[in-house]
XYZ file of C-alpha atoms in Angstrom:
768
model
C 3.672 -27.587 -37.448
C 2.771 -24.127 -36.702
C 1.870 -25.654 -33.447
C 4.054 -28.141 -32.595
C 7.187 -25.358 -32.959
C 5.408 -23.246 -30.668
C 4.898 -26.667 -28.590
C 8.677 -26.477 -28.943
C 10.300 -23.834 -28.156
C 7.051 -23.349 -25.246
C 9.012 -26.127 -23.628
C 12.495 -25.455 -24.446
C 12.000 -21.644 -22.711
C 10.647 -23.249 -19.292
C 13.079 -25.671 -20.308
C 15.350 -22.720 -19.432
C 13.312 -20.174 -17.190
C 11.255 -21.462 -14.607
C 9.357 -20.457 -11.422
C 12.631 -21.050 -9.490
C 15.447 -19.219 -12.823
C 13.071 -16.156 -12.234
C 12.796 -16.350 -7.679
C 17.118 -16.381 -7.705
C 16.560 -13.634 -10.624
C 14.664 -10.745 -8.642
C 16.790 -11.904 -5.276
C 19.531 -11.050 -7.335
C 17.576 -7.288 -8.959
C 16.923 -6.805 -4.913
C 20.183 -7.215 -3.624
C 21.257 -5.256 -6.458
C 19.079 -2.480 -6.052
C 19.693 -3.072 -1.811
C 23.324 -2.647 -2.635
C 22.862 0.510 -4.625
C 19.905 2.546 -2.173
C 22.588 2.509 0.366
C 25.050 3.525 -1.669
C 23.221 7.067 -2.830
C 22.224 6.891 0.950
C 25.634 7.243 1.941
C 27.214 9.341 -0.090
C 23.645 11.635 -1.686
C 23.195 11.445 2.469
C 19.286 10.391 3.257
C 17.519 13.226 4.724
C 14.535 13.169 2.566
C 13.847 17.032 4.402
C 16.285 18.103 2.168
C 15.157 16.629 -1.250
C 11.387 18.049 -0.225
C 12.662 21.501 0.259
C 15.085 21.378 -3.176
C 13.934 18.785 -5.482
C 10.986 17.639 -7.223
C 8.866 17.609 -10.264
C 5.183 17.958 -11.716
C 3.366 15.356 -12.273
C 0.532 16.447 -13.915
C -0.529 20.458 -13.755
C -0.846 20.879 -10.366
C 0.404 17.676 -8.462
C 3.602 17.795 -7.119
C 6.274 15.114 -6.393
C 9.184 15.093 -4.192
C 12.324 13.687 -4.992
C 12.184 10.487 -3.215
C 9.621 10.760 -0.685
C 6.335 10.752 -0.191
C 3.815 14.899 0.820
C 0.423 14.647 2.121
C -2.448 16.898 1.728
C -3.046 18.328 5.216
C -6.558 19.262 5.825
C -7.500 21.950 7.881
C -8.145 20.125 11.291
C -4.690 18.565 10.245
C -3.000 21.163 10.251
C -4.345 22.855 13.578
C -3.345 20.072 15.283
C 0.299 20.284 13.810
C 0.415 24.668 14.516
C -1.294 24.223 18.119
C 0.458 26.559 20.692
C 2.852 27.565 17.770
C 4.172 30.992 16.590
C 5.177 32.231 12.747
C 6.049 34.063 11.409
C 7.136 35.579 7.132
C 9.105 38.264 7.407
C 10.219 39.622 3.399
C 8.032 41.487 0.119
C 5.479 40.667 -1.506
C 5.996 37.456 -2.677
C 6.394 35.958 1.424
C 3.314 37.952 1.912
C 1.862 35.250 -1.094
C 2.620 32.208 1.347
C 1.721 33.722 4.380
C -1.729 34.608 2.662
C -0.945 29.935 1.026
C -0.471 29.039 4.419
C -2.735 30.267 7.251
C -5.396 29.268 4.385
C -4.530 25.678 5.333
C -5.902 27.289 8.933
C -8.727 28.872 7.439
C -9.552 28.668 4.386
C -12.136 31.507 4.587
C -9.258 34.247 4.676
C -9.094 36.679 2.342
C -6.287 38.415 1.311
C -6.778 41.669 2.807
C -4.900 44.530 4.496
C -2.376 47.066 3.348
C 0.236 45.002 1.260
C 3.007 47.842 2.699
C 2.556 46.755 5.933
C 2.316 43.791 8.309
C -0.421 41.655 9.046
C -1.615 39.802 11.760
C -3.121 36.729 11.163
C -4.921 34.347 15.072
C -6.887 31.366 15.361
C -8.118 31.004 19.071
C -8.936 27.747 18.553
C -5.705 26.405 18.453
C -3.847 29.276 19.912
C -1.923 29.645 16.364
C -0.418 32.865 15.784
C 0.921 33.409 12.216
C 2.545 37.081 11.318
C 3.369 38.467 8.158
C 5.988 40.961 8.441
C 7.172 43.265 6.170
C 10.874 43.951 5.443
C 11.526 44.310 1.268
C 14.803 44.312 1.743
C 17.603 42.761 3.754
C 19.120 45.577 5.414
C 19.545 47.077 9.031
C 15.428 47.114 9.451
C 15.207 43.752 9.033
C 18.710 43.227 11.346
C 17.411 44.348 13.552
C 13.815 42.390 14.102
C 16.012 39.159 14.010
C 17.898 40.541 16.733
C 15.366 40.538 18.825
C 13.837 37.262 18.778
C 17.035 36.217 20.209
C 17.290 38.421 22.418
C 15.342 36.406 26.189
C 13.055 39.459 26.112
C 11.246 38.537 23.571
C 9.692 35.426 22.629
C 10.801 34.137 19.837
C 8.759 32.604 16.985
C 8.756 28.708 16.771
C 8.825 29.068 12.553
C 9.753 31.466 11.078
C 10.369 31.994 7.012
C 12.516 34.535 5.383
C 13.422 36.566 2.114
C 13.755 39.745 0.232
C 16.501 39.942 -3.351
C 13.758 41.397 -5.940
C 12.809 45.051 -4.505
C 16.587 45.645 -3.488
C 17.171 45.010 -7.185
C 14.605 47.555 -9.057
C 15.471 50.272 -5.890
C 19.090 50.535 -7.354
C 17.766 49.666 -10.859
C 20.115 46.254 -11.034
C 23.638 48.301 -9.378
C 26.206 45.756 -8.913
C 26.845 48.115 -5.215
C 23.006 47.022 -4.607
C 24.848 43.485 -4.770
C 27.510 43.900 -2.571
C 25.625 45.304 -0.125
C 23.354 43.002 -0.113
C 26.261 40.210 0.419
C 27.467 42.552 3.826
C 23.749 43.067 5.002
C 23.007 38.893 4.603
C 26.301 38.463 6.046
C 25.600 40.113 8.743
C 21.634 38.354 9.627
C 23.559 34.621 9.128
C 25.109 34.416 12.190
C 21.264 35.203 14.632
C 19.572 32.638 12.190
C 22.685 30.296 12.839
C 21.262 31.560 16.528
C 17.768 30.559 16.140
C 17.929 27.975 13.822
C 19.428 26.312 16.964
C 15.350 26.195 19.440
C 13.693 26.975 16.281
C 12.270 26.200 12.260
C 14.131 28.890 9.972
C 12.962 29.519 6.246
C 15.051 31.523 4.048
C 13.437 31.344 0.691
C 15.303 31.577 -2.480
C 14.076 34.059 -5.132
C 12.096 32.594 -7.679
C 12.424 33.132 -11.697
C 10.197 35.663 -13.593
C 8.984 36.197 -16.282
C 11.099 38.964 -18.203
C 7.972 38.960 -21.147
C 5.675 40.150 -18.771
C 6.511 42.661 -16.478
C 6.172 45.491 -16.352
C 8.722 48.548 -17.265
C 8.922 49.748 -13.338
C 10.343 45.739 -13.102
C 12.443 44.957 -16.825
C 15.182 45.600 -14.232
C 14.547 42.466 -12.350
C 16.464 39.410 -14.328
C 16.688 36.202 -13.660
C 20.839 36.753 -14.575
C 20.585 38.779 -11.105
C 18.237 36.848 -9.478
C 20.863 33.927 -10.104
C 23.315 35.259 -8.630
C 21.753 36.602 -5.335
C 20.291 33.429 -5.238
C 23.759 32.441 -4.814
C 25.506 34.723 -2.860
C 22.457 33.999 -0.746
C 23.324 29.962 -0.349
C 26.830 30.478 -0.381
C 26.723 32.762 2.776
C 23.414 30.855 4.470
C 25.531 27.371 3.992
C 29.159 28.441 5.179
C 31.024 25.536 6.431
C 31.827 27.110 9.274
C 28.519 26.808 11.192
C 27.179 24.179 12.696
C 25.207 22.219 9.702
C 22.847 20.472 12.409
C 21.274 24.392 13.285
C 21.884 25.733 9.843
C 20.087 27.968 8.298
C 17.746 25.652 5.922
C 17.323 26.327 1.528
C 13.555 26.923 0.657
C 14.801 26.224 -3.086
C 11.862 23.849 -3.953
C 10.294 27.241 -5.181
C 12.249 28.210 -7.588
C 11.335 24.370 -9.540
C 7.865 24.963 -9.691
C 8.190 28.932 -11.042
C 10.601 27.863 -13.515
C 7.120 25.132 -14.712
C 4.610 27.735 -13.812
C 5.434 31.623 -13.669
C 4.209 31.981 -17.408
C 0.468 31.241 -16.161
C 2.228 34.447 -14.120
C -0.664 37.355 -13.653
C 2.920 40.446 -13.394
C 5.691 37.986 -14.818
C 6.384 38.708 -10.964
C 4.205 37.097 -8.409
C 3.555 32.606 -8.577
C 0.008 31.553 -9.496
C -2.120 30.865 -6.926
C -1.318 26.944 -7.693
C 1.963 27.384 -7.422
C 1.899 29.485 -3.917
C 0.141 26.657 -2.075
C 2.172 24.289 -3.537
C 5.329 25.984 -1.830
C 2.638 26.272 1.347
C 1.482 22.655 1.771
C 5.375 22.004 1.013
C 5.927 23.917 4.639
C 3.491 21.791 5.996
C 5.039 19.058 5.608
C 8.218 19.984 6.529
C 7.303 21.459 9.965
C 4.538 18.685 10.614
C 4.953 15.426 9.185
C 7.749 14.807 11.721
C 4.354 15.181 14.612
C 1.878 14.121 12.684
C 3.725 11.091 11.533
C 1.289 10.537 8.437
C 1.653 6.798 6.364
C 1.403 8.899 3.683
C 3.698 11.588 3.913
C 6.967 9.900 4.602
C 9.316 13.572 3.408
C 10.346 15.146 6.558
C 9.944 11.204 8.523
C 12.491 9.803 10.865
C 12.827 6.105 10.922
C 9.772 4.681 13.174
C 11.795 3.445 15.948
C 11.222 -1.207 15.877
C 8.328 -1.973 19.085
C 9.154 -5.522 21.667
C 7.600 -7.512 19.610
C 9.430 -6.605 16.185
C 12.224 -6.782 18.417
C 12.106 -10.861 18.779
C 10.222 -11.387 15.681
C 14.161 -10.385 14.034
C 15.566 -12.653 16.822
C 13.389 -15.267 16.142
C 14.097 -14.701 12.366
C 17.678 -14.124 12.607
C 18.158 -17.744 15.003
C 16.398 -20.002 11.673
C 18.318 -18.391 10.063
C 21.646 -19.572 11.852
C 19.629 -22.423 12.714
C 19.610 -23.710 9.194
C 23.745 -22.729 8.884
C 24.216 -25.299 10.950
C 22.443 -28.094 10.165
C 23.154 -27.571 6.929
C 26.289 -27.393 7.042
C 26.383 -30.962 10.200
C 23.926 -32.842 6.624
C 26.751 -31.793 3.967
C 29.528 -33.141 6.140
C 28.371 -36.073 7.342
C 26.999 -36.896 3.214
C 31.285 -36.012 2.435
C 32.254 -38.836 4.924
C 29.211 -40.893 3.989
C 31.008 -40.075 -0.302
C 31.796 -42.463 -1.789
C 34.993 -42.975 -2.515
C 37.965 -45.704 -4.874
C 39.159 -48.527 -2.772
C 43.563 -48.495 -3.231
C 43.887 -52.311 -3.030
C 41.602 -53.263 -5.751
C 40.694 -50.108 -7.045
C 37.276 -50.045 -6.954
C 34.646 -47.849 -5.713
C 33.002 -48.126 -2.439
C 29.002 -47.584 -1.195
C 28.360 -45.132 1.857
C 27.430 -47.327 4.380
C 24.305 -45.186 4.753
C 22.108 -43.571 2.195
C 21.909 -39.610 2.273
C 19.364 -38.725 5.129
C 15.630 -37.753 4.340
C 15.118 -33.441 5.041
C 14.688 -33.996 8.448
C 10.776 -31.990 9.752
C 12.709 -29.558 11.858
C 15.761 -28.669 9.255
C 12.500 -28.015 6.769
C 11.032 -25.648 9.546
C 13.627 -24.111 9.544
C 14.503 -23.740 6.094
C 10.800 -22.390 5.659
C 11.696 -19.618 8.477
C 14.979 -18.676 7.027
C 13.027 -18.050 3.738
C 10.347 -16.228 4.879
C 12.706 -13.714 6.805
C 14.221 -12.383 4.263
C 11.222 -12.140 3.312
C 10.000 -9.632 5.524
C 13.588 -8.262 5.894
C 12.388 -7.261 2.885
C 9.220 -5.675 2.941
C 10.365 -4.262 5.773
C 13.273 -2.401 3.698
C 10.435 -1.482 1.394
C 8.041 -0.044 3.782
C 8.990 1.119 7.146
C 12.960 1.951 6.655
C 13.879 4.956 3.867
C 15.921 2.915 1.691
C 13.931 2.691 -0.572
C 11.879 5.639 -3.127
C 7.940 6.735 -2.344
C 6.170 8.277 -4.507
C 2.723 9.560 -4.279
C -0.219 7.899 -6.413
C -1.299 9.666 -9.620
C -3.076 8.249 -12.554
C -2.588 8.272 -16.421
C -3.852 6.355 -18.919
C -0.517 4.727 -19.925
C 0.511 3.973 -16.646
C -2.876 2.602 -16.365
C -3.681 0.530 -19.877
C -0.195 -0.587 -20.600
C -0.411 -3.033 -18.075
C -3.339 -4.301 -18.698
C -3.002 -5.088 -22.433
C 0.098 -6.553 -21.596
C -1.311 -8.794 -19.079
C -4.251 -9.886 -20.881
C -1.997 -10.868 -24.685
C -0.089 -12.510 -22.146
C -2.925 -14.737 -20.627
C -4.869 -15.052 -23.699
C -1.648 -16.249 -25.216
C -1.250 -19.100 -22.351
C -4.222 -20.734 -23.283
C -4.765 -24.222 -22.747
C -8.183 -26.923 -22.776
C -9.813 -27.444 -18.954
C -12.744 -29.946 -18.437
C -12.719 -27.342 -14.719
C -16.195 -25.813 -14.734
C -16.269 -22.233 -13.041
C -12.953 -20.083 -13.889
C -14.079 -17.398 -12.715
C -12.157 -14.295 -13.755
C -14.162 -11.265 -12.720
C -14.913 -8.475 -13.862
C -12.277 -5.684 -12.316
C -15.177 -3.527 -10.543
C -16.175 -6.146 -8.797
C -13.183 -8.276 -8.212
C -13.247 -8.528 -4.038
C -16.865 -9.855 -4.853
C -16.247 -12.543 -7.370
C -13.202 -13.481 -4.315
C -15.912 -14.045 -1.760
C -18.620 -15.400 -4.047
C -16.064 -17.746 -5.256
C -15.020 -19.059 -1.140
C -19.380 -19.134 -0.612
C -19.064 -21.150 -3.804
C -15.882 -23.479 -3.256
C -16.012 -23.659 0.434
C -19.699 -24.958 -0.041
C -18.654 -27.694 -2.228
C -16.126 -29.262 -0.482
C -18.074 -29.265 2.408
C -21.569 -30.745 0.307
C -19.708 -33.453 -0.818
C -17.630 -34.391 0.878
C -19.233 -34.425 4.427
C -16.010 -33.134 5.829
C -16.203 -31.198 8.791
C -12.431 -32.828 11.122
C -11.339 -29.649 12.914
C -8.101 -30.571 11.091
C -10.012 -29.647 7.592
C -10.433 -26.170 9.350
C -7.110 -26.124 10.570
C -5.632 -26.306 7.694
C -8.174 -23.766 6.011
C -7.962 -21.289 8.782
C -3.490 -21.475 8.281
C -3.401 -20.620 4.593
C -5.671 -17.864 4.974
C -3.439 -16.354 8.189
C -0.512 -17.289 7.854
C 0.950 -14.097 5.860
C -1.192 -11.394 7.331
C 0.064 -12.689 10.677
C 3.722 -12.465 10.205
C 3.010 -9.222 8.781
C 1.070 -8.019 11.917
C 3.850 -8.744 13.654
C 6.717 -7.611 11.421
C 4.622 -4.369 9.635
C 3.909 -3.619 13.571
C -0.487 -3.426 11.933
C -3.663 -4.573 13.697
C -5.138 -7.428 12.051
C -7.969 -5.797 10.521
C -6.148 -3.586 8.698
C -5.659 -6.578 5.897
C -9.088 -6.431 6.078
C -10.328 -8.461 3.289
C -8.499 -12.029 5.379
C -10.695 -11.623 8.235
C -13.494 -10.655 6.094
C -12.668 -14.465 4.066
C -11.571 -15.935 7.347
C -15.391 -15.528 9.101
C -17.071 -15.992 6.276
C -15.067 -19.251 6.284
C -16.318 -20.304 9.734
C -20.432 -18.759 9.103
C -19.910 -21.180 5.959
C -19.015 -24.495 7.829
C -20.846 -22.995 11.516
C -24.004 -23.141 8.988
C -23.636 -26.902 7.326
C -21.613 -28.529 10.458
C -24.807 -27.389 13.226
C -26.966 -29.961 13.702
C -28.489 -31.570 11.631
C -25.293 -31.802 9.310
C -26.973 -31.899 5.285
C -24.887 -33.039 3.104
C -25.308 -34.472 -0.328
C -24.987 -38.466 0.898
C -27.608 -38.200 2.630
C -29.813 -35.848 1.432
C -29.728 -38.119 -1.789
C -31.647 -40.815 -0.009
C -34.198 -38.709 1.481
C -35.357 -35.087 -0.874
C -36.945 -33.889 2.368
C -33.602 -32.652 3.456
C -32.400 -30.780 0.225
C -35.708 -28.263 2.461
C -33.688 -28.374 4.972
C -30.256 -27.146 3.613
C -32.650 -24.561 2.708
C -34.403 -23.725 5.914
C -30.630 -23.478 7.487
C -29.913 -21.284 3.702
C -33.303 -18.033 5.047
C -31.970 -18.782 8.511
C -28.197 -17.573 7.063
C -30.030 -14.664 5.291
C -31.640 -13.962 7.947
C -29.223 -13.266 10.806
C -27.147 -11.199 7.429
C -30.138 -8.172 7.149
C -30.349 -8.515 10.350
C -26.983 -7.738 10.877
C -26.281 -5.245 8.039
C -29.348 -3.228 9.583
C -28.715 -3.559 13.038
C -24.399 -2.489 13.500
C -25.000 -1.925 17.116
C -25.323 -5.569 18.209
C -23.009 -5.779 15.168
C -20.550 -4.630 16.954
C -22.019 -5.903 20.381
C -20.255 -8.477 19.164
C -17.278 -7.723 17.878
C -16.018 -5.305 21.056
C -15.962 -8.416 23.054
C -12.118 -9.152 23.683
C -10.034 -11.178 22.691
C -12.098 -10.285 18.902
C -11.882 -6.751 19.606
C -8.045 -6.728 19.029
C -8.651 -8.299 15.986
C -11.527 -6.418 14.557
C -10.950 -3.178 16.309
C -8.745 -0.329 13.752
C -8.175 2.945 15.102
C -10.019 2.449 18.311
C -13.157 1.341 17.384
C -15.435 -1.946 14.458
C -16.838 0.309 12.403
C -14.395 -0.740 10.013
C -14.989 -3.706 9.958
C -19.195 -3.252 9.495
C -17.804 -1.290 7.097
C -15.944 -3.870 5.204
C -18.063 -6.547 5.760
C -21.795 -4.990 5.464
C -20.086 -4.070 1.334
C -20.302 -7.794 0.567
C -23.150 -9.138 3.459
C -24.906 -11.223 0.208
C -21.808 -12.032 -1.596
C -21.021 -15.042 -0.505
C -24.706 -16.796 0.430
C -24.945 -16.429 -3.166
C -21.913 -18.523 -3.613
C -23.486 -20.951 -1.756
C -26.740 -21.043 -2.924
C -25.149 -21.184 -6.799
C -22.523 -24.393 -5.377
C -26.268 -25.569 -4.001
C -28.458 -25.767 -6.970
C -24.913 -26.312 -9.694
C -25.173 -29.070 -7.557
C -27.804 -30.092 -7.564
C -28.500 -29.812 -11.250
C -25.280 -31.495 -11.427
C -26.783 -34.902 -9.479
C -29.566 -34.931 -12.002
C -27.798 -34.624 -14.744
C -29.825 -31.935 -15.996
C -26.890 -30.068 -17.673
C -24.272 -31.390 -19.729
C -20.677 -30.801 -19.420
C -18.943 -32.544 -21.941
C -16.899 -30.800 -23.843
C -17.731 -28.521 -27.181
C -21.336 -29.119 -25.837
C -23.092 -26.071 -24.634
C -24.215 -26.219 -20.811
C -28.436 -26.765 -21.321
C -30.500 -27.625 -24.879
C -29.419 -24.621 -27.916
C -32.364 -22.940 -26.837
C -32.288 -22.428 -23.449
C -28.328 -21.738 -23.299
C -28.492 -19.285 -26.322
C -31.448 -17.662 -23.889
C -28.814 -17.556 -21.049
C -25.948 -16.156 -22.967
C -28.419 -13.416 -24.072
C -29.530 -11.688 -20.875
C -25.419 -12.503 -19.655
C -24.349 -10.480 -21.784
C -27.318 -7.460 -21.156
C -26.436 -7.842 -17.499
C -22.665 -7.759 -17.331
C -23.366 -4.526 -19.917
C -26.050 -3.036 -18.164
C -24.061 -3.587 -14.677
C -20.716 -2.191 -16.363
C -22.080 0.855 -17.471
C -24.305 1.211 -13.956
C -20.744 1.380 -11.944
C -18.725 3.466 -14.820
C -21.164 6.090 -14.515
C -21.999 5.856 -10.325
C -21.416 8.922 -9.049
C -22.130 9.059 -5.265
C -19.820 6.649 -3.726
C -22.873 6.669 -1.272
C -25.535 4.652 -3.040
C -22.453 2.719 -5.125
C -21.714 1.310 -1.811
C -25.796 1.139 -0.798
C -26.518 -1.143 -3.872
C -22.776 -3.180 -4.941
C -24.673 -6.141 -2.170
C -27.592 -6.885 -3.791
C -26.547 -5.656 -7.491
C -22.853 -7.267 -7.345
C -23.462 -10.849 -8.430
C -25.248 -9.894 -11.684
C -22.479 -9.492 -13.125
C -21.241 -11.804 -11.502
C -23.735 -14.755 -12.850
C -23.149 -12.971 -15.582
C -19.297 -13.486 -16.850
C -19.816 -17.255 -15.391
C -22.405 -18.141 -17.605
C -21.074 -16.732 -19.701
C -17.719 -17.893 -19.235
C -19.450 -21.295 -19.309
C -22.911 -21.743 -21.231
C -21.080 -21.890 -24.395
C -19.260 -25.298 -24.606
C -16.553 -23.424 -27.526
C -15.336 -21.432 -24.577
C -15.935 -23.662 -21.521
C -12.839 -26.039 -22.469
C -10.694 -23.496 -23.159
C -8.662 -21.416 -20.096
C -5.302 -19.378 -19.888
C -2.844 -21.358 -17.575
C -1.240 -17.352 -17.264
C -3.821 -15.798 -15.431
C -4.511 -20.014 -13.800
C -1.037 -19.220 -12.738
C -1.786 -16.250 -11.236
C -5.025 -17.027 -9.232
C -3.054 -19.870 -7.446
C -1.525 -16.796 -5.119
C -4.338 -14.510 -5.996
C -3.835 -13.981 -1.714
C -1.184 -13.185 -1.743
C -0.336 -10.963 -4.189
C -3.530 -9.344 -2.476
C -1.852 -9.269 0.610
C 1.506 -8.755 -1.097
C 1.330 -5.529 -2.709
C -0.084 -3.145 0.396
C 3.481 -3.395 0.684
C 6.403 -4.251 -1.760
C 4.100 -3.282 -5.245
C 2.268 -0.073 -3.722
C 4.538 1.807 -0.466
C 2.744 3.407 2.853
C 0.122 0.754 3.296
C -0.967 0.847 0.393
C -0.868 4.999 -0.096
C 1.783 5.477 -2.087
C 4.186 3.487 -5.060
C 7.502 1.908 -4.115
C 10.456 3.320 -6.090
C 13.056 1.116 -6.848
C 13.840 2.296 -9.876
C 14.144 6.422 -9.991
C 13.341 8.449 -12.748
C 11.756 5.568 -15.450
C 8.927 4.795 -13.979
C 7.456 2.395 -16.481
C 10.554 0.216 -15.871
C 10.472 0.662 -12.142
C 6.414 -0.943 -12.675
C 7.448 -3.409 -14.748
C 10.945 -4.886 -12.097
C 9.084 -4.145 -8.404
C 6.158 -6.470 -10.546
C 8.800 -9.245 -10.684
C 9.819 -9.511 -7.733
C 6.198 -8.223 -6.422
C 4.545 -11.094 -8.018
C 7.912 -13.510 -7.288
C 8.425 -12.971 -3.593
C 4.338 -13.831 -4.002
C 4.285 -17.359 -5.154
C 7.737 -18.112 -2.587
C 5.348 -16.826 0.146
C 2.320 -19.177 -1.493
C 4.312 -21.784 -1.164
C 6.388 -20.420 2.392
C 2.236 -21.171 3.772
C 1.934 -24.731 2.068
C 5.009 -26.569 4.145
C 4.303 -24.888 7.246
C 0.310 -26.065 6.940
C 1.459 -29.701 7.056
C 3.798 -29.467 9.719
C 1.743 -27.141 11.815
C -1.198 -28.582 10.991
C -1.220 -32.093 10.691
C -3.862 -34.730 10.213
C -3.240 -37.046 13.914
C -5.796 -35.675 16.108
C -3.431 -36.271 19.107
C -0.788 -33.949 18.173
C -3.008 -31.662 16.297
C -4.175 -30.116 20.049
C -0.726 -30.082 21.036
C -0.081 -27.703 18.493
C -3.605 -25.740 18.705
C -2.326 -25.407 22.428
C 1.502 -24.137 21.474
C -0.832 -21.896 18.570
C -3.309 -20.401 21.460
C 0.061 -19.840 24.060
C 1.710 -17.939 21.385
C -2.017 -15.496 20.820
C -2.032 -15.322 24.543
C 1.924 -14.210 24.260
C 1.264 -11.759 21.177
C -1.672 -9.896 23.537
C 0.467 -9.527 26.422
C 3.281 -8.104 24.763
C 0.683 -5.930 21.928
C -0.592 -4.642 25.243
C 2.291 -3.736 26.887
C 3.120 -1.542 23.474
C -0.633 -0.271 23.724
C 0.307 1.089 27.220
C 4.251 2.035 26.839
C 2.820 4.123 23.141
C 0.320 5.759 26.002
């Protein structure tokens, strides 16, 4: 009864909530979220610099997350490249001096905090012609005004960046009197026009005063209270942000330091000055504000304008727009024709007339336009997520709860949706060897097909290449990224061609031929040995490898950042696993042909004794690899060993999963469903699950991390499934079975890629 109730309940759920209804819900969510974020940008402003300077939160003890954007962690070399030939001035009190030291340590970490604390401190990096000066002006008074005024006059060179701020000395010297606050307002009012004049040609930042930890203040500083600091900050903000001034040239208020201090001031040594980690965070924020628009780091979305559309992106936009218009026109024409032929009532006889002709079938052109219409809408979502400044992005930050809760949730769903099966190889790989296991299956699957079917026709090759590469080619165009950026698809594509070439070249050895003469098995093994030799040679000859893939037009596909090193590294990392998959397929099919394995439902794969021994070895091997992978400390050493040992865990899992009959007889339909769209999931996560080309996290619902993960994951999975269907539909149209038609399509595709290479060369020339 329980099983019957479960089955009926499952049917009822599937009836009311299908994949189609899930996609409709995802579409509604995307439209609603797009409208909400667009409205928020319109009414709250979309300047991420303002967010970086004024808001954020701590993700961990020392990880600061600005509101709605990502902050790049600048290295010394990057900081020098950004500030080359620049003059930066910090003017103010001891707190500004702290910020000065943290800032110059980003340029030269060897700098020590030496020198006169109550005097000017110069710094210069001659290699990059960078000058950074600290000017000791602890009060906003006539002296500070005179120094700032000198920069507005033509005789003195203006600094490129000015960071100013002071107040605590005024509170201390005047014992927190109201007269001192009044004088502060007068002085800052006199300085404001000068700062605004400088802001027209320089970046000017006024640092608001951080709160203090009153319990730790010395007796001589007890008059510096948070109430007084708030009053001084309020005066500075009101005067410097006066609406009468030009908003485009206004002085930028560095108020984020207050938020950082609220969380960390209790760690201060004296209750007044921030701990070093907080000072470093402020300096990194300042570096992001100025340098992101210059350096344009992928993981620094704060203060970066939306990149302009390239020529290829504009052409893609026009193509998808025309596809949508064309589909709507054809659909409208079909609807009108259907209405004309719709059954109507004969007025004389009162009987219903049948239409003269039946509803026409969907034409190839309509299917094509429908697919491109849906693809265009999906690519718009991709662009909005990871190229436009519409949705928010955040830096990655690991916590145990954010990692394990979704994992446990998915595992529970996978176990819940379990069904019987007769399949032999549903390989659900360990997460540490995920890519290797996918490539293992690539070797296993394609070898099995060619060995059993003996089908080396061009149609088969084109079908596989189209299904593998269609999404990535579209993303390269829409997202303006090189083909090698999506390294996994080039990797799988090249290995497929290697498998095809190995089996297709003379002599073609397939199962049918080998069954007639066992010597052909040795011929195939000889081919595999030659393949292994080539792999071994290329893996230890980087020069030969790079020469092969540096020829045009291969170089356009496999170069990243001007060279093919990244491609060589990715290929080398899993160089043996496809060979292992091919060899495993050959051994398994040979044993199956000779009926040396038992695949009956519930029966062990081999005899009980052999099965138990294999199972024991597999479990020990699986655990040993997992322990080794978890304890490996050196990434370089792990990468060197991975190609040779990853197969251990893969084979161990395969045997654990398939040797016992009771385990082999069931599988998770939930995981199997995801397995069918695994390639699309892997590629789509670059832009619509993660963000900034996987460097960050897409934030659709700010303030609710777990809910955001659920919603973004739901949309991400629905999009991946729809892209998989679109790819399958287009594959049937673009790659027909008829050889003459296929040849014409291949010529068209060659023309398309020739045009793409031409436009790409034009883009590269215009950029340089």
